[in-house]
Amino acid sequence: MAWFLGFDTSNYKTSAALYDSQNGQAIGQGRFLETPAGTLGLRQSEALFQHVRQLGEVAEELFAQAGERRPIAAVGYSARPRNRQDSYMPCFLAGQAAAQTCAAVLGVPAFAFSHQQGHISSALWSVDRLDWLEKPFLSWHLSGGTTELLLAEPCPETRLKVSRIGGTADLAAGQVVDRAGVRLGLPFPCGIHLDKLAQRAQGEIRPFVPKSRGLEFSLSGLENKFEERIRQGAPPEETAAFVLQSIVKAVERITEQALEQYRLPLLFSGGVTASSQMQRAFAGRPEVVFAAKGCNGDNAVGAAVLAALEKGESD
């Protein structure tokens, strides 16, 4: 039996993973990048430096967790944010260098994918729905830098063709979450901390309803609204609930339109989808699936899974 190795070095997290295609099991290790208190992320040069500094340690922790040593059949890595030629972020160079070096030393292929393809694939793996990769489906990618509604389709050239059909016209949901969280004194990235704070809110929260047109909507107005609440001295837990419930309302409205228009099942992936408020809004909907097993946020499992599929196709 062999492992498939994956790397993902996003602007938030250094990640590595191993996937066994025979039994469908995967293990992963990751470490968030260190961000100074009160700031909203890192410059790309600093993110790249931190990846280089800690990628080797993350890999060591991964293989220590795996225990037994097995051959590596192929390596997958995130090369860019999206699967487009104009999509580029320097932080992904760290994972690319590690993947290509490992593959060259081991004499195995290295396959490049997008960070977005990895998010979708790891989410599908986490709920035992990799068969979705063989048919069209819809997917939300809700993260720190992305709020996109996608049409995903099988594609021989790129394994998974992803086309944007909706989403935000300005701020990403994760940007609003992080900006609100930092203003409330929470650690960055703020998603899990804002969600926990929101769970302590008392009474009814009236969410802000962002403007929308078709499958597009705007979240810039929400930033103005939560800033106003903070200035007025609203309790932090109520502001947290206000932000998350407003995002949920916007996503919920666009989702209903998309499901009606496309008549396809829908996957939620990305760190923002770990929100208990988001998952509660869609509970009991058999056509809607959320990532599980910690695969909402950035991770390398998807790159490892896609490498296994690509290797199987080329054999």
PDB file of C-alpha atoms in Angstrom:
ATOM      1  CA  MET A   1       0.000   0.000   0.000  1.00  0.00           C
ATOM      2  CA  ALA A   2       1.161   3.531  -0.819  1.00  0.00           C
ATOM      3  CA  TRP A   3       0.461   7.037   0.410  1.00  0.00           C
ATOM      4  CA  PHE A   4      -0.421  10.067  -1.672  1.00  0.00           C
ATOM      5  CA  LEU A   5       1.187  13.194  -0.238  1.00  0.00           C
ATOM      6  CA  GLY A   6      -0.392  16.651  -0.368  1.00  0.00           C
ATOM      7  CA  PHE A   7       0.805  20.199   0.410  1.00  0.00           C
ATOM      8  CA  ASP A   8      -1.160  23.425   0.778  1.00  0.00           C
ATOM      9  CA  THR A   9       0.451  26.720   1.826  1.00  0.00           C
ATOM     10  CA  SER A  10      -2.290  29.344   1.916  1.00  0.00           C
ATOM     11  CA  ASN A  11      -2.216  32.837   3.382  1.00  0.00           C
ATOM     12  CA  TYR A  12      -3.570  31.382   6.631  1.00  0.00           C
ATOM     13  CA  LYS A  13      -2.065  27.958   7.199  1.00  0.00           C
ATOM     14  CA  THR A  14       0.788  25.568   6.420  1.00  0.00           C
ATOM     15  CA  SER A  15      -0.711  22.127   5.699  1.00  0.00           C
ATOM     16  CA  ALA A  16       0.438  18.648   4.696  1.00  0.00           C
ATOM     17  CA  ALA A  17      -1.587  15.435   4.351  1.00  0.00           C
ATOM     18  CA  LEU A  18      -1.365  11.755   3.484  1.00  0.00           C
ATOM     19  CA  TYR A  19      -4.153   9.858   1.708  1.00  0.00           C
ATOM     20  CA  ASP A  20      -4.619   6.102   1.255  1.00  0.00           C
ATOM     21  CA  SER A  21      -6.708   5.558  -1.872  1.00  0.00           C
ATOM     22  CA  GLN A  22      -7.355   1.903  -1.061  1.00  0.00           C
ATOM     23  CA  ASN A  23      -9.206   2.437   2.212  1.00  0.00           C
ATOM     24  CA  GLY A  24     -10.127   6.094   1.745  1.00  0.00           C
ATOM     25  CA  GLN A  25      -8.413   7.214   4.939  1.00  0.00           C
ATOM     26  CA  ALA A  26      -6.449  10.438   5.273  1.00  0.00           C
ATOM     27  CA  ILE A  27      -4.481  12.211   7.955  1.00  0.00           C
ATOM     28  CA  GLY A  28      -3.383  15.818   8.001  1.00  0.00           C
ATOM     29  CA  GLN A  29      -1.266  18.257   9.929  1.00  0.00           C
ATOM     30  CA  GLY A  30      -1.415  22.030   9.834  1.00  0.00           C
ATOM     31  CA  ARG A  31      -0.167  25.113  11.579  1.00  0.00           C
ATOM     32  CA  PHE A  32      -1.648  28.600  11.354  1.00  0.00           C
ATOM     33  CA  LEU A  33       0.641  31.416  10.340  1.00  0.00           C
ATOM     34  CA  GLU A  34       1.442  33.811  13.184  1.00  0.00           C
ATOM     35  CA  THR A  35      -0.290  37.168  12.811  1.00  0.00           C
ATOM     36  CA  PRO A  36       0.452  40.153  15.103  1.00  0.00           C
ATOM     37  CA  ALA A  37      -2.442  41.008  17.426  1.00  0.00           C
ATOM     38  CA  GLY A  38      -4.864  43.536  15.984  1.00  0.00           C
ATOM     39  CA  THR A  39      -3.816  43.000  12.367  1.00  0.00           C
ATOM     40  CA  LEU A  40      -5.711  41.488   9.447  1.00  0.00           C
ATOM     41  CA  GLY A  41      -3.374  38.926   7.909  1.00  0.00           C
ATOM     42  CA  LEU A  42       0.180  39.048   6.575  1.00  0.00           C
ATOM     43  CA  ARG A  43       2.050  40.466   3.621  1.00  0.00           C
ATOM     44  CA  GLN A  44       2.837  37.767   1.076  1.00  0.00           C
ATOM     45  CA  SER A  45       6.565  37.997   1.769  1.00  0.00           C
ATOM     46  CA  GLU A  46       6.005  37.334   5.475  1.00  0.00           C
ATOM     47  CA  ALA A  47       3.531  34.508   4.764  1.00  0.00           C
ATOM     48  CA  LEU A  48       6.031  32.843   2.414  1.00  0.00           C
ATOM     49  CA  PHE A  49       8.808  33.165   4.993  1.00  0.00           C
ATOM     50  CA  GLN A  50       6.664  31.554   7.709  1.00  0.00           C
ATOM     51  CA  HIS A  51       5.744  28.666   5.393  1.00  0.00           C
ATOM     52  CA  VAL A  52       9.407  28.008   4.613  1.00  0.00           C
ATOM     53  CA  ARG A  53      10.239  28.126   8.320  1.00  0.00           C
ATOM     54  CA  GLN A  54       7.550  25.700   9.494  1.00  0.00           C
ATOM     55  CA  LEU A  55       6.765  23.430   6.517  1.00  0.00           C
ATOM     56  CA  GLY A  56       9.480  20.939   7.453  1.00  0.00           C
ATOM     57  CA  GLU A  57       8.161  20.687  11.018  1.00  0.00           C
ATOM     58  CA  VAL A  58       4.602  20.162   9.782  1.00  0.00           C
ATOM     59  CA  ALA A  59       5.839  17.351   7.491  1.00  0.00           C
ATOM     60  CA  GLU A  60       7.734  15.729  10.367  1.00  0.00           C
ATOM     61  CA  GLU A  61       4.616  15.847  12.538  1.00  0.00           C
ATOM     62  CA  LEU A  62       2.572  14.328   9.719  1.00  0.00           C
ATOM     63  CA  PHE A  63       4.837  11.317   9.226  1.00  0.00           C
ATOM     64  CA  ALA A  64       5.155  10.851  12.990  1.00  0.00           C
ATOM     65  CA  GLN A  65       1.356  10.707  13.143  1.00  0.00           C
ATOM     66  CA  ALA A  66       1.255   8.206  10.283  1.00  0.00           C
ATOM     67  CA  GLY A  67       3.605   5.861  12.121  1.00  0.00           C
ATOM     68  CA  GLU A  68       4.341   3.224   9.526  1.00  0.00           C
ATOM     69  CA  ARG A  69       6.450   4.134   6.531  1.00  0.00           C
ATOM     70  CA  ARG A  70       4.999   3.466   3.106  1.00  0.00           C
ATOM     71  CA  PRO A  71       6.001   4.341  -0.442  1.00  0.00           C
ATOM     72  CA  ILE A  72       4.721   7.662  -1.811  1.00  0.00           C
ATOM     73  CA  ALA A  73       2.915   7.104  -5.102  1.00  0.00           C
ATOM     74  CA  ALA A  74       2.455  10.768  -6.109  1.00  0.00           C
ATOM     75  CA  VAL A  75       2.452  14.270  -4.666  1.00  0.00           C
ATOM     76  CA  GLY A  76      -0.256  16.899  -5.046  1.00  0.00           C
ATOM     77  CA  TYR A  77       0.001  20.562  -4.183  1.00  0.00           C
ATOM     78  CA  SER A  78      -1.888  23.847  -4.357  1.00  0.00           C
ATOM     79  CA  ALA A  79      -0.197  26.043  -6.967  1.00  0.00           C
ATOM     80  CA  ARG A  80      -2.613  28.973  -7.066  1.00  0.00           C
ATOM     81  CA  PRO A  81      -5.830  30.250  -5.468  1.00  0.00           C
ATOM     82  CA  ARG A  82      -8.086  29.385  -8.425  1.00  0.00           C
ATOM     83  CA  ASN A  83      -7.625  27.285 -11.522  1.00  0.00           C
ATOM     84  CA  ARG A  84      -6.975  30.248 -13.816  1.00  0.00           C
ATOM     85  CA  GLN A  85      -3.759  31.446 -15.437  1.00  0.00           C
ATOM     86  CA  ASP A  86      -4.122  34.917 -13.877  1.00  0.00           C
ATOM     87  CA  SER A  87      -4.574  33.488 -10.363  1.00  0.00           C
ATOM     88  CA  TYR A  88      -1.368  33.805  -8.346  1.00  0.00           C
ATOM     89  CA  MET A  89      -0.179  34.199  -4.737  1.00  0.00           C
ATOM     90  CA  PRO A  90       3.503  33.863  -3.760  1.00  0.00           C
ATOM     91  CA  CYS A  91       2.693  31.942  -0.559  1.00  0.00           C
ATOM     92  CA  PHE A  92       1.839  28.846  -2.614  1.00  0.00           C
ATOM     93  CA  LEU A  93       5.440  28.686  -3.870  1.00  0.00           C
ATOM     94  CA  ALA A  94       6.499  27.113  -0.559  1.00  0.00           C
ATOM     95  CA  GLY A  95       4.210  24.113  -1.003  1.00  0.00           C
ATOM     96  CA  GLN A  96       5.080  23.872  -4.680  1.00  0.00           C
ATOM     97  CA  ALA A  97       8.817  23.733  -3.945  1.00  0.00           C
ATOM     98  CA  ALA A  98       8.316  21.079  -1.254  1.00  0.00           C
ATOM     99  CA  ALA A  99       6.086  18.968  -3.498  1.00  0.00           C
ATOM    100  CA  GLN A 100       8.322  19.120  -6.544  1.00  0.00           C
ATOM    101  CA  THR A 101      11.416  18.362  -4.460  1.00  0.00           C
ATOM    102  CA  CYS A 102       9.777  15.333  -2.803  1.00  0.00           C
ATOM    103  CA  ALA A 103       8.527  14.052  -6.145  1.00  0.00           C
ATOM    104  CA  ALA A 104      11.936  14.444  -7.795  1.00  0.00           C
ATOM    105  CA  VAL A 105      13.748  12.641  -4.971  1.00  0.00           C
ATOM    106  CA  LEU A 106      11.211   9.810  -4.901  1.00  0.00           C
ATOM    107  CA  GLY A 107      10.879   9.510  -8.665  1.00  0.00           C
ATOM    108  CA  VAL A 108       7.093   9.987  -8.623  1.00  0.00           C
ATOM    109  CA  PRO A 109       4.819  12.518 -10.365  1.00  0.00           C
ATOM    110  CA  ALA A 110       3.839  15.857  -8.840  1.00  0.00           C
ATOM    111  CA  PHE A 111       0.426  17.253  -9.740  1.00  0.00           C
ATOM    112  CA  ALA A 112      -0.575  20.911  -9.424  1.00  0.00           C
ATOM    113  CA  PHE A 113      -4.101  21.919  -8.428  1.00  0.00           C
ATOM    114  CA  SER A 114      -5.754  25.087  -7.228  1.00  0.00           C
ATOM    115  CA  HIS A 115      -6.417  25.871  -3.578  1.00  0.00           C
ATOM    116  CA  GLN A 116     -10.108  26.046  -4.467  1.00  0.00           C
ATOM    117  CA  GLN A 117     -10.091  22.584  -6.077  1.00  0.00           C
ATOM    118  CA  GLY A 118      -8.424  21.283  -2.910  1.00  0.00           C
ATOM    119  CA  HIS A 119     -11.083  22.836  -0.669  1.00  0.00           C
ATOM    120  CA  ILE A 120     -13.871  21.195  -2.654  1.00  0.00           C
ATOM    121  CA  SER A 121     -12.179  17.795  -2.855  1.00  0.00           C
ATOM    122  CA  SER A 122     -11.293  17.637   0.844  1.00  0.00           C
ATOM    123  CA  ALA A 123     -14.867  18.604   1.721  1.00  0.00           C
ATOM    124  CA  LEU A 124     -16.238  15.819  -0.493  1.00  0.00           C
ATOM    125  CA  TRP A 125     -13.789  13.314   1.003  1.00  0.00           C
ATOM    126  CA  SER A 126     -14.828  14.327   4.531  1.00  0.00           C
ATOM    127  CA  VAL A 127     -18.453  13.312   3.910  1.00  0.00           C
ATOM    128  CA  ASP A 128     -17.698  10.281   1.693  1.00  0.00           C
ATOM    129  CA  ARG A 129     -18.986  11.987  -1.461  1.00  0.00           C
ATOM    130  CA  LEU A 130     -16.008  11.739  -3.815  1.00  0.00           C
ATOM    131  CA  ASP A 131     -18.425  10.268  -6.367  1.00  0.00           C
ATOM    132  CA  TRP A 132     -19.697  13.841  -6.829  1.00  0.00           C
ATOM    133  CA  LEU A 133     -16.500  14.523  -8.787  1.00  0.00           C
ATOM    134  CA  GLU A 134     -18.010  12.433 -11.587  1.00  0.00           C
ATOM    135  CA  LYS A 135     -21.026  14.714 -12.116  1.00  0.00           C
ATOM    136  CA  PRO A 136     -21.980  18.424 -11.971  1.00  0.00           C
ATOM    137  CA  PHE A 137     -22.782  19.993  -8.606  1.00  0.00           C
ATOM    138  CA  LEU A 138     -22.850  23.407  -6.960  1.00  0.00           C
ATOM    139  CA  SER A 139     -20.404  24.526  -4.306  1.00  0.00           C
ATOM    140  CA  TRP A 140     -20.010  27.522  -2.043  1.00  0.00           C
ATOM    141  CA  HIS A 141     -16.413  28.468  -1.269  1.00  0.00           C
ATOM    142  CA  LEU A 142     -16.709  30.720   1.784  1.00  0.00           C
ATOM    143  CA  SER A 143     -13.342  31.627   3.238  1.00  0.00           C
ATOM    144  CA  GLY A 144     -11.133  34.493   4.368  1.00  0.00           C
ATOM    145  CA  GLY A 145     -10.494  35.694   0.834  1.00  0.00           C
ATOM    146  CA  THR A 146     -13.261  34.077  -1.199  1.00  0.00           C
ATOM    147  CA  THR A 147     -17.041  34.100  -1.284  1.00  0.00           C
ATOM    148  CA  GLU A 148     -17.987  32.403  -4.521  1.00  0.00           C
ATOM    149  CA  LEU A 149     -20.856  30.229  -5.654  1.00  0.00           C
ATOM    150  CA  LEU A 150     -19.442  27.707  -8.104  1.00  0.00           C
ATOM    151  CA  LEU A 151     -20.592  25.254 -10.717  1.00  0.00           C
ATOM    152  CA  ALA A 152     -18.253  22.253 -10.465  1.00  0.00           C
ATOM    153  CA  GLU A 153     -18.017  19.759 -13.325  1.00  0.00           C
ATOM    154  CA  PRO A 154     -15.766  16.796 -14.157  1.00  0.00           C
ATOM    155  CA  CYS A 155     -13.018  17.717 -16.617  1.00  0.00           C
ATOM    156  CA  PRO A 156     -10.347  15.435 -18.155  1.00  0.00           C
ATOM    157  CA  GLU A 157      -7.781  18.252 -18.427  1.00  0.00           C
ATOM    158  CA  THR A 158      -8.045  19.767 -14.939  1.00  0.00           C
ATOM    159  CA  ARG A 159      -9.794  16.934 -13.040  1.00  0.00           C
ATOM    160  CA  LEU A 160     -12.392  19.420 -11.736  1.00  0.00           C
ATOM    161  CA  LYS A 161     -13.655  22.391 -13.747  1.00  0.00           C
ATOM    162  CA  VAL A 162     -14.868  25.175 -11.463  1.00  0.00           C
ATOM    163  CA  SER A 163     -16.884  28.105 -12.853  1.00  0.00           C
ATOM    164  CA  ARG A 164     -18.038  31.078 -10.798  1.00  0.00           C
ATOM    165  CA  ILE A 165     -21.801  31.685 -11.111  1.00  0.00           C
ATOM    166  CA  GLY A 166     -22.353  33.974  -8.120  1.00  0.00           C
ATOM    167  CA  GLY A 167     -21.006  35.357  -4.878  1.00  0.00           C
ATOM    168  CA  THR A 168     -19.946  38.702  -3.463  1.00  0.00           C
ATOM    169  CA  ALA A 169     -19.236  41.716  -5.603  1.00  0.00           C
ATOM    170  CA  ASP A 170     -16.934  43.234  -2.978  1.00  0.00           C
ATOM    171  CA  LEU A 171     -15.892  41.905   0.448  1.00  0.00           C
ATOM    172  CA  ALA A 172     -15.603  38.174   1.103  1.00  0.00           C
ATOM    173  CA  ALA A 173     -17.574  36.734   4.011  1.00  0.00           C
ATOM    174  CA  GLY A 174     -14.347  35.778   5.770  1.00  0.00           C
ATOM    175  CA  GLN A 175     -13.027  39.328   5.409  1.00  0.00           C
ATOM    176  CA  VAL A 176     -16.098  40.681   7.197  1.00  0.00           C
ATOM    177  CA  VAL A 177     -15.780  38.006   9.896  1.00  0.00           C
ATOM    178  CA  ASP A 178     -12.110  38.821  10.459  1.00  0.00           C
ATOM    179  CA  ARG A 179     -12.633  42.582  10.440  1.00  0.00           C
ATOM    180  CA  ALA A 180     -15.465  42.286  12.948  1.00  0.00           C
ATOM    181  CA  GLY A 181     -13.479  39.855  15.084  1.00  0.00           C
ATOM    182  CA  VAL A 182     -10.363  42.041  15.217  1.00  0.00           C
ATOM    183  CA  ARG A 183     -12.508  45.070  16.128  1.00  0.00           C
ATOM    184  CA  LEU A 184     -13.935  42.994  18.993  1.00  0.00           C
ATOM    185  CA  GLY A 185     -10.452  42.023  20.165  1.00  0.00           C
ATOM    186  CA  LEU A 186     -10.516  38.405  18.962  1.00  0.00           C
ATOM    187  CA  PRO A 187      -7.483  36.456  17.659  1.00  0.00           C
ATOM    188  CA  PHE A 188      -6.921  36.292  13.899  1.00  0.00           C
ATOM    189  CA  PRO A 189      -8.186  34.343  11.981  1.00  0.00           C
ATOM    190  CA  CYS A 190     -11.402  35.113  13.823  1.00  0.00           C
ATOM    191  CA  GLY A 191     -14.011  32.653  12.494  1.00  0.00           C
ATOM    192  CA  ILE A 192     -14.120  30.094  15.309  1.00  0.00           C
ATOM    193  CA  HIS A 193     -13.771  32.797  17.986  1.00  0.00           C
ATOM    194  CA  LEU A 194     -16.564  34.948  16.533  1.00  0.00           C
ATOM    195  CA  ASP A 195     -18.820  31.900  16.282  1.00  0.00           C
ATOM    196  CA  LYS A 196     -18.257  31.006  19.944  1.00  0.00           C
ATOM    197  CA  LEU A 197     -18.916  34.598  20.980  1.00  0.00           C
ATOM    198  CA  ALA A 198     -22.124  34.710  18.919  1.00  0.00           C
ATOM    199  CA  GLN A 199     -23.468  31.615  20.687  1.00  0.00           C
ATOM    200  CA  ARG A 200     -23.622  33.650  23.909  1.00  0.00           C
ATOM    201  CA  ALA A 201     -25.974  36.280  22.449  1.00  0.00           C
ATOM    202  CA  GLN A 202     -29.285  36.714  24.257  1.00  0.00           C
ATOM    203  CA  GLY A 203     -32.626  37.542  22.679  1.00  0.00           C
ATOM    204  CA  GLU A 204     -33.597  38.071  19.059  1.00  0.00           C
ATOM    205  CA  ILE A 205     -31.040  39.424  16.598  1.00  0.00           C
ATOM    206  CA  ARG A 206     -32.344  41.272  13.570  1.00  0.00           C
ATOM    207  CA  PRO A 207     -29.812  40.642  10.793  1.00  0.00           C
ATOM    208  CA  PHE A 208     -28.861  43.111   8.107  1.00  0.00           C
ATOM    209  CA  VAL A 209     -30.059  42.039   4.655  1.00  0.00           C
ATOM    210  CA  PRO A 210     -27.334  42.833   2.090  1.00  0.00           C
ATOM    211  CA  LYS A 211     -28.233  44.061  -1.375  1.00  0.00           C
ATOM    212  CA  SER A 212     -28.350  41.394  -4.058  1.00  0.00           C
ATOM    213  CA  ARG A 213     -28.885  41.083  -7.784  1.00  0.00           C
ATOM    214  CA  GLY A 214     -29.341  37.651  -9.288  1.00  0.00           C
ATOM    215  CA  LEU A 215     -26.789  35.381  -7.643  1.00  0.00           C
ATOM    216  CA  GLU A 216     -24.538  38.334  -6.701  1.00  0.00           C
ATOM    217  CA  PHE A 217     -24.625  40.234  -3.415  1.00  0.00           C
ATOM    218  CA  SER A 218     -22.671  42.890  -1.537  1.00  0.00           C
ATOM    219  CA  LEU A 219     -21.263  42.732   2.002  1.00  0.00           C
ATOM    220  CA  SER A 220     -19.639  46.175   2.257  1.00  0.00           C
ATOM    221  CA  GLY A 221     -22.780  47.567   3.859  1.00  0.00           C
ATOM    222  CA  LEU A 222     -22.537  44.953   6.602  1.00  0.00           C
ATOM    223  CA  GLU A 223     -19.141  46.293   7.645  1.00  0.00           C
ATOM    224  CA  ASN A 224     -20.665  49.751   8.086  1.00  0.00           C
ATOM    225  CA  LYS A 225     -23.490  48.284  10.154  1.00  0.00           C
ATOM    226  CA  PHE A 226     -21.318  46.352  12.603  1.00  0.00           C
ATOM    227  CA  GLU A 227     -19.013  49.360  13.007  1.00  0.00           C
ATOM    228  CA  GLU A 228     -22.070  51.413  13.933  1.00  0.00           C
ATOM    229  CA  ARG A 229     -23.123  48.828  16.519  1.00  0.00           C
ATOM    230  CA  ILE A 230     -19.661  48.834  18.083  1.00  0.00           C
ATOM    231  CA  ARG A 231     -19.637  52.639  18.300  1.00  0.00           C
ATOM    232  CA  GLN A 232     -23.043  52.535  19.976  1.00  0.00           C
ATOM    233  CA  GLY A 233     -21.735  50.137  22.637  1.00  0.00           C
ATOM    234  CA  ALA A 234     -23.691  47.028  21.658  1.00  0.00           C
ATOM    235  CA  PRO A 235     -22.643  43.897  23.605  1.00  0.00           C
ATOM    236  CA  PRO A 236     -19.841  42.051  21.726  1.00  0.00           C
ATOM    237  CA  GLU A 237     -21.761  38.768  21.634  1.00  0.00           C
ATOM    238  CA  GLU A 238     -24.741  40.499  19.998  1.00  0.00           C
ATOM    239  CA  THR A 239     -22.503  42.151  17.409  1.00  0.00           C
ATOM    240  CA  ALA A 240     -20.900  38.783  16.660  1.00  0.00           C
ATOM    241  CA  ALA A 241     -24.319  37.166  16.188  1.00  0.00           C
ATOM    242  CA  PHE A 242     -25.448  40.111  14.052  1.00  0.00           C
ATOM    243  CA  VAL A 243     -22.481  39.704  11.686  1.00  0.00           C
ATOM    244  CA  LEU A 244     -22.812  35.937  11.289  1.00  0.00           C
ATOM    245  CA  GLN A 245     -26.587  35.910  10.958  1.00  0.00           C
ATOM    246  CA  SER A 246     -26.427  38.651   8.322  1.00  0.00           C
ATOM    247  CA  ILE A 247     -23.940  36.613   6.278  1.00  0.00           C
ATOM    248  CA  VAL A 248     -26.112  33.522   6.708  1.00  0.00           C
ATOM    249  CA  LYS A 249     -29.193  35.411   5.473  1.00  0.00           C
ATOM    250  CA  ALA A 250     -27.369  36.581   2.353  1.00  0.00           C
ATOM    251  CA  VAL A 251     -25.982  33.131   1.580  1.00  0.00           C
ATOM    252  CA  GLU A 252     -29.327  31.491   2.292  1.00  0.00           C
ATOM    253  CA  ARG A 253     -31.172  33.743  -0.135  1.00  0.00           C
ATOM    254  CA  ILE A 254     -28.670  33.209  -2.961  1.00  0.00           C
ATOM    255  CA  THR A 255     -28.584  29.461  -2.278  1.00  0.00           C
ATOM    256  CA  GLU A 256     -32.349  29.138  -2.668  1.00  0.00           C
ATOM    257  CA  GLN A 257     -32.193  30.888  -6.032  1.00  0.00           C
ATOM    258  CA  ALA A 258     -29.305  28.711  -7.229  1.00  0.00           C
ATOM    259  CA  LEU A 259     -30.979  25.458  -6.179  1.00  0.00           C
ATOM    260  CA  GLU A 260     -34.124  26.503  -8.008  1.00  0.00           C
ATOM    261  CA  GLN A 261     -32.192  27.518 -11.127  1.00  0.00           C
ATOM    262  CA  TYR A 262     -29.733  24.610 -11.426  1.00  0.00           C
ATOM    263  CA  ARG A 263     -31.510  21.714  -9.680  1.00  0.00           C
ATOM    264  CA  LEU A 264     -28.177  20.278  -8.494  1.00  0.00           C
ATOM    265  CA  PRO A 265     -26.889  19.223  -5.051  1.00  0.00           C
ATOM    266  CA  LEU A 266     -24.776  21.788  -3.224  1.00  0.00           C
ATOM    267  CA  LEU A 267     -21.571  21.528  -1.189  1.00  0.00           C
ATOM    268  CA  PHE A 268     -20.378  24.040   1.417  1.00  0.00           C
ATOM    269  CA  SER A 269     -16.595  24.361   1.765  1.00  0.00           C
ATOM    270  CA  GLY A 270     -14.247  26.946   3.248  1.00  0.00           C
ATOM    271  CA  GLY A 271     -13.569  28.091   6.787  1.00  0.00           C
ATOM    272  CA  VAL A 272     -16.684  30.272   7.130  1.00  0.00           C
ATOM    273  CA  THR A 273     -18.893  27.206   6.639  1.00  0.00           C
ATOM    274  CA  ALA A 274     -17.709  25.837   9.990  1.00  0.00           C
ATOM    275  CA  SER A 275     -19.997  28.413  11.628  1.00  0.00           C
ATOM    276  CA  SER A 276     -22.673  26.767  13.755  1.00  0.00           C
ATOM    277  CA  GLN A 277     -25.083  29.521  12.637  1.00  0.00           C
ATOM    278  CA  MET A 278     -24.467  28.688   8.970  1.00  0.00           C
ATOM    279  CA  GLN A 279     -24.904  24.950   9.447  1.00  0.00           C
ATOM    280  CA  ARG A 280     -28.032  25.391  11.551  1.00  0.00           C
ATOM    281  CA  ALA A 281     -29.669  27.438   8.767  1.00  0.00           C
ATOM    282  CA  PHE A 282     -29.401  24.496   6.337  1.00  0.00           C
ATOM    283  CA  ALA A 283     -29.982  21.614   8.742  1.00  0.00           C
ATOM    284  CA  GLY A 284     -32.271  18.894   7.404  1.00  0.00           C
ATOM    285  CA  ARG A 285     -31.677  19.734   3.735  1.00  0.00           C
ATOM    286  CA  PRO A 286     -30.629  16.466   2.018  1.00  0.00           C
ATOM    287  CA  GLU A 287     -29.460  18.300  -1.114  1.00  0.00           C
ATOM    288  CA  VAL A 288     -27.055  20.475   0.916  1.00  0.00           C
ATOM    289  CA  VAL A 289     -23.818  19.040   2.353  1.00  0.00           C
ATOM    290  CA  PHE A 290     -21.217  20.645   4.635  1.00  0.00           C
ATOM    291  CA  ALA A 291     -17.568  19.663   4.984  1.00  0.00           C
ATOM    292  CA  ALA A 292     -16.796  17.599   8.100  1.00  0.00           C
ATOM    293  CA  LYS A 293     -13.777  16.175   9.983  1.00  0.00           C
ATOM    294  CA  GLY A 294     -12.120  19.589  10.233  1.00  0.00           C
ATOM    295  CA  CYS A 295     -12.042  19.983   6.439  1.00  0.00           C
ATOM    296  CA  ASN A 296     -13.959  23.271   6.367  1.00  0.00           C
ATOM    297  CA  GLY A 297     -10.809  25.361   6.677  1.00  0.00           C
ATOM    298  CA  ASP A 298      -7.526  25.277   4.778  1.00  0.00           C
ATOM    299  CA  ASN A 299      -5.939  21.817   4.576  1.00  0.00           C
ATOM    300  CA  ALA A 300      -3.898  19.608   2.243  1.00  0.00           C
ATOM    301  CA  VAL A 301      -6.190  16.567   2.152  1.00  0.00           C
ATOM    302  CA  GLY A 302      -7.805  17.702  -1.096  1.00  0.00           C
ATOM    303  CA  ALA A 303      -4.443  17.971  -2.870  1.00  0.00           C
ATOM    304  CA  ALA A 304      -3.542  14.436  -1.762  1.00  0.00           C
ATOM    305  CA  VAL A 305      -6.923  13.055  -2.869  1.00  0.00           C
ATOM    306  CA  LEU A 306      -6.711  14.758  -6.254  1.00  0.00           C
ATOM    307  CA  ALA A 307      -3.168  13.421  -6.734  1.00  0.00           C
ATOM    308  CA  ALA A 308      -4.485   9.898  -6.173  1.00  0.00           C
ATOM    309  CA  LEU A 309      -7.248  10.408  -8.726  1.00  0.00           C
ATOM    310  CA  GLU A 310      -4.823  11.920 -11.239  1.00  0.00           C
ATOM    311  CA  LYS A 311      -2.300   9.108 -10.765  1.00  0.00           C
ATOM    312  CA  GLY A 312      -5.011   6.497 -11.192  1.00  0.00           C
ATOM    313  CA  GLU A 313      -6.106   8.149 -14.405  1.00  0.00           C
ATOM    314  CA  SER A 314      -2.564   8.245 -15.825  1.00  0.00           C
ATOM    315  CA  ASP A 315      -1.699   4.618 -14.962  1.00  0.00           C
TER     316      ASP A 315
END
